[in-house]
């Protein structure tokens, strides 16, 4: 269940069915949420610019095997079971980790 200003966090109807069962934890940034499901899938909603509705650039890497998520002002980082770190959201705030990625 989510509530608040529909333009940001409060409107999760587009992913509500995916949030109905199996959610183990939720992390938030300023205007977005990311839910971690029991199977390691990540579901996002909220402001696309802040890592919410649009994580399409990394969606395939968030489909399974994620063990934890952390959110900050406008970006998220997920740790996968393999130890890989996946980031998304506002590149200027931390979503672009290319400078330190191998």
PDB file of N, CA and C in Angstrom, residues 44-81:
ATOM      1  N   UNK A  44      10.026  -1.117  -9.051  1.00  0.00           N
ATOM      2  CA  UNK A  44      10.193   0.302  -8.743  1.00  0.00           C
ATOM      3  C   UNK A  44       8.958   1.104  -9.141  1.00  0.00           C
ATOM      4  N   UNK A  45       8.733   2.216  -8.415  1.00  0.00           N
ATOM      5  CA  UNK A  45       7.684   3.162  -8.776  1.00  0.00           C
ATOM      6  C   UNK A  45       8.021   4.528  -8.204  1.00  0.00           C
ATOM      7  N   UNK A  46       7.346   5.539  -8.740  1.00  0.00           N
ATOM      8  CA  UNK A  46       7.608   6.920  -8.336  1.00  0.00           C
ATOM      9  C   UNK A  46       8.216   7.701  -9.475  1.00  0.00           C
ATOM     10  N   UNK A  47       8.934   8.750  -9.154  1.00  0.00           N
ATOM     11  CA  UNK A  47       9.538   9.617 -10.152  1.00  0.00           C
ATOM     12  C   UNK A  47      10.614   8.880 -10.947  1.00  0.00           C
ATOM     13  N   UNK A  48      10.425   8.820 -12.257  1.00  0.00           N
ATOM     14  CA  UNK A  48      11.402   8.143 -13.112  1.00  0.00           C
ATOM     15  C   UNK A  48      12.782   8.771 -12.997  1.00  0.00           C
ATOM     16  N   UNK A  49      12.842  10.082 -12.900  1.00  0.00           N
ATOM     17  CA  UNK A  49      14.117  10.791 -12.805  1.00  0.00           C
ATOM     18  C   UNK A  49      14.873  10.409 -11.539  1.00  0.00           C
ATOM     19  N   UNK A  50      14.160  10.041 -10.488  1.00  0.00           N
ATOM     20  CA  UNK A  50      14.776   9.694  -9.211  1.00  0.00           C
ATOM     21  C   UNK A  50      14.849   8.192  -8.965  1.00  0.00           C
ATOM     22  N   UNK A  51      14.817   7.402 -10.030  1.00  0.00           N
ATOM     23  CA  UNK A  51      15.003   5.959  -9.903  1.00  0.00           C
ATOM     24  C   UNK A  51      13.738   5.156  -9.772  1.00  0.00           C
ATOM     25  N   UNK A  52      12.597   5.789  -9.905  1.00  0.00           N
ATOM     26  CA  UNK A  52      11.335   5.097  -9.716  1.00  0.00           C
ATOM     27  C   UNK A  52      10.837   4.381 -10.945  1.00  0.00           C
ATOM     28  N   UNK A  53       9.902   4.977 -11.623  1.00  0.00           N
ATOM     29  CA  UNK A  53       9.172   4.318 -12.693  1.00  0.00           C
ATOM     30  C   UNK A  53      10.050   3.803 -13.830  1.00  0.00           C
ATOM     31  N   UNK A  54      11.188   4.374 -14.063  1.00  0.00           N
ATOM     32  CA  UNK A  54      11.998   3.940 -15.201  1.00  0.00           C
ATOM     33  C   UNK A  54      13.383   3.474 -14.771  1.00  0.00           C
ATOM     34  N   UNK A  55      13.510   2.180 -14.618  1.00  0.00           N
ATOM     35  CA  UNK A  55      14.831   1.590 -14.386  1.00  0.00           C
ATOM     36  C   UNK A  55      15.158   0.682 -15.569  1.00  0.00           C
ATOM     37  N   UNK A  56      14.588   1.000 -16.733  1.00  0.00           N
ATOM     38  CA  UNK A  56      14.696   0.142 -17.913  1.00  0.00           C
ATOM     39  C   UNK A  56      16.136  -0.132 -18.339  1.00  0.00           C
ATOM     40  N   UNK A  57      17.043   0.780 -18.093  1.00  0.00           N
ATOM     41  CA  UNK A  57      18.439   0.579 -18.490  1.00  0.00           C
ATOM     42  C   UNK A  57      19.087  -0.594 -17.753  1.00  0.00           C
ATOM     43  N   UNK A  58      18.563  -0.919 -16.577  1.00  0.00           N
ATOM     44  CA  UNK A  58      19.138  -2.010 -15.778  1.00  0.00           C
ATOM     45  C   UNK A  58      18.091  -3.057 -15.390  1.00  0.00           C
ATOM     46  N   UNK A  59      16.892  -2.966 -15.954  1.00  0.00           N
ATOM     47  CA  UNK A  59      15.788  -3.848 -15.560  1.00  0.00           C
ATOM     48  C   UNK A  59      16.143  -5.330 -15.677  1.00  0.00           C
ATOM     49  N   UNK A  60      16.861  -5.701 -16.719  1.00  0.00           N
ATOM     50  CA  UNK A  60      17.226  -7.112 -16.880  1.00  0.00           C
ATOM     51  C   UNK A  60      18.137  -7.590 -15.749  1.00  0.00           C
ATOM     52  N   UNK A  61      18.949  -6.698 -15.195  1.00  0.00           N
ATOM     53  CA  UNK A  61      19.855  -7.061 -14.100  1.00  0.00           C
ATOM     54  C   UNK A  61      19.153  -7.046 -12.745  1.00  0.00           C
ATOM     55  N   UNK A  62      17.926  -6.496 -12.698  1.00  0.00           N
ATOM     56  CA  UNK A  62      17.155  -6.438 -11.457  1.00  0.00           C
ATOM     57  C   UNK A  62      16.023  -7.470 -11.436  1.00  0.00           C
ATOM     58  N   UNK A  63      15.961  -8.329 -12.441  1.00  0.00           N
ATOM     59  CA  UNK A  63      14.871  -9.295 -12.558  1.00  0.00           C
ATOM     60  C   UNK A  63      14.988 -10.449 -11.572  1.00  0.00           C
ATOM     61  N   UNK A  64      16.203 -10.729 -11.107  1.00  0.00           N
ATOM     62  CA  UNK A  64      16.401 -11.828 -10.158  1.00  0.00           C
ATOM     63  C   UNK A  64      17.776 -11.709  -9.509  1.00  0.00           C
ATOM     64  N   UNK A  65      17.925 -12.372  -8.382  1.00  0.00           N
ATOM     65  CA  UNK A  65      19.228 -12.458  -7.732  1.00  0.00           C
ATOM     66  C   UNK A  65      19.667 -11.255  -6.931  1.00  0.00           C
ATOM     67  N   UNK A  66      18.773 -10.315  -6.656  1.00  0.00           N
ATOM     68  CA  UNK A  66      19.129  -9.142  -5.855  1.00  0.00           C
ATOM     69  C   UNK A  66      18.940  -9.492  -4.379  1.00  0.00           C
ATOM     70  N   UNK A  67      19.931  -9.155  -3.547  1.00  0.00           N
ATOM     71  CA  UNK A  67      19.832  -9.484  -2.120  1.00  0.00           C
ATOM     72  C   UNK A  67      19.543  -8.274  -1.242  1.00  0.00           C
ATOM     73  N   UNK A  68      19.878  -7.054  -1.697  1.00  0.00           N
ATOM     74  CA  UNK A  68      19.549  -5.856  -0.918  1.00  0.00           C
ATOM     75  C   UNK A  68      19.540  -4.623  -1.815  1.00  0.00           C
ATOM     76  N   UNK A  69      18.839  -3.582  -1.327  1.00  0.00           N
ATOM     77  CA  UNK A  69      18.710  -2.315  -2.050  1.00  0.00           C
ATOM     78  C   UNK A  69      18.906  -1.171  -1.063  1.00  0.00           C
ATOM     79  N   UNK A  70      19.569  -0.113  -1.527  1.00  0.00           N
ATOM     80  CA  UNK A  70      19.699   1.118  -0.749  1.00  0.00           C
ATOM     81  C   UNK A  70      19.346   2.290  -1.650  1.00  0.00           C
ATOM     82  N   UNK A  71      18.577   3.246  -1.120  1.00  0.00           N
ATOM     83  CA  UNK A  71      18.223   4.427  -1.881  1.00  0.00           C
ATOM     84  C   UNK A  71      18.737   5.678  -1.197  1.00  0.00           C
ATOM     85  N   UNK A  72      19.132   6.653  -2.006  1.00  0.00           N
ATOM     86  CA  UNK A  72      19.510   7.980  -1.503  1.00  0.00           C
ATOM     87  C   UNK A  72      18.647   9.011  -2.217  1.00  0.00           C
ATOM     88  N   UNK A  73      18.993  10.264  -2.161  1.00  0.00           N
ATOM     89  CA  UNK A  73      18.182  11.360  -2.689  1.00  0.00           C
ATOM     90  C   UNK A  73      17.536  11.056  -4.044  1.00  0.00           C
ATOM     91  N   UNK A  74      18.282  10.623  -5.008  1.00  0.00           N
ATOM     92  CA  UNK A  74      17.717  10.389  -6.336  1.00  0.00           C
ATOM     93  C   UNK A  74      18.258   9.181  -7.044  1.00  0.00           C
ATOM     94  N   UNK A  75      18.827   8.241  -6.296  1.00  0.00           N
ATOM     95  CA  UNK A  75      19.428   7.078  -6.929  1.00  0.00           C
ATOM     96  C   UNK A  75      19.302   5.856  -6.015  1.00  0.00           C
ATOM     97  N   UNK A  76      19.449   4.694  -6.623  1.00  0.00           N
ATOM     98  CA  UNK A  76      19.412   3.428  -5.893  1.00  0.00           C
ATOM     99  C   UNK A  76      20.638   2.595  -6.246  1.00  0.00           C
ATOM    100  N   UNK A  77      21.005   1.718  -5.328  1.00  0.00           N
ATOM    101  CA  UNK A  77      22.039   0.718  -5.584  1.00  0.00           C
ATOM    102  C   UNK A  77      21.513  -0.611  -5.058  1.00  0.00           C
ATOM    103  N   UNK A  78      21.678  -1.642  -5.848  1.00  0.00           N
ATOM    104  CA  UNK A  78      21.269  -2.986  -5.461  1.00  0.00           C
ATOM    105  C   UNK A  78      22.495  -3.887  -5.459  1.00  0.00           C
ATOM    106  N   UNK A  79      22.560  -4.774  -4.490  1.00  0.00           N
ATOM    107  CA  UNK A  79      23.621  -5.780  -4.444  1.00  0.00           C
ATOM    108  C   UNK A  79      23.004  -7.107  -4.834  1.00  0.00           C
ATOM    109  N   UNK A  80      23.623  -7.763  -5.792  1.00  0.00           N
ATOM    110  CA  UNK A  80      23.135  -9.060  -6.243  1.00  0.00           C
ATOM    111  C   UNK A  80      23.830 -10.180  -5.468  1.00  0.00           C
ATOM    112  N   UNK A  81      23.248 -11.354  -5.524  1.00  0.00           N
ATOM    113  CA  UNK A  81      23.806 -12.525  -4.849  1.00  0.00           C
ATOM    114  C   UNK A  81      25.241 -12.811  -5.292  1.00  0.00           C
TER     115      UNK A  81
END
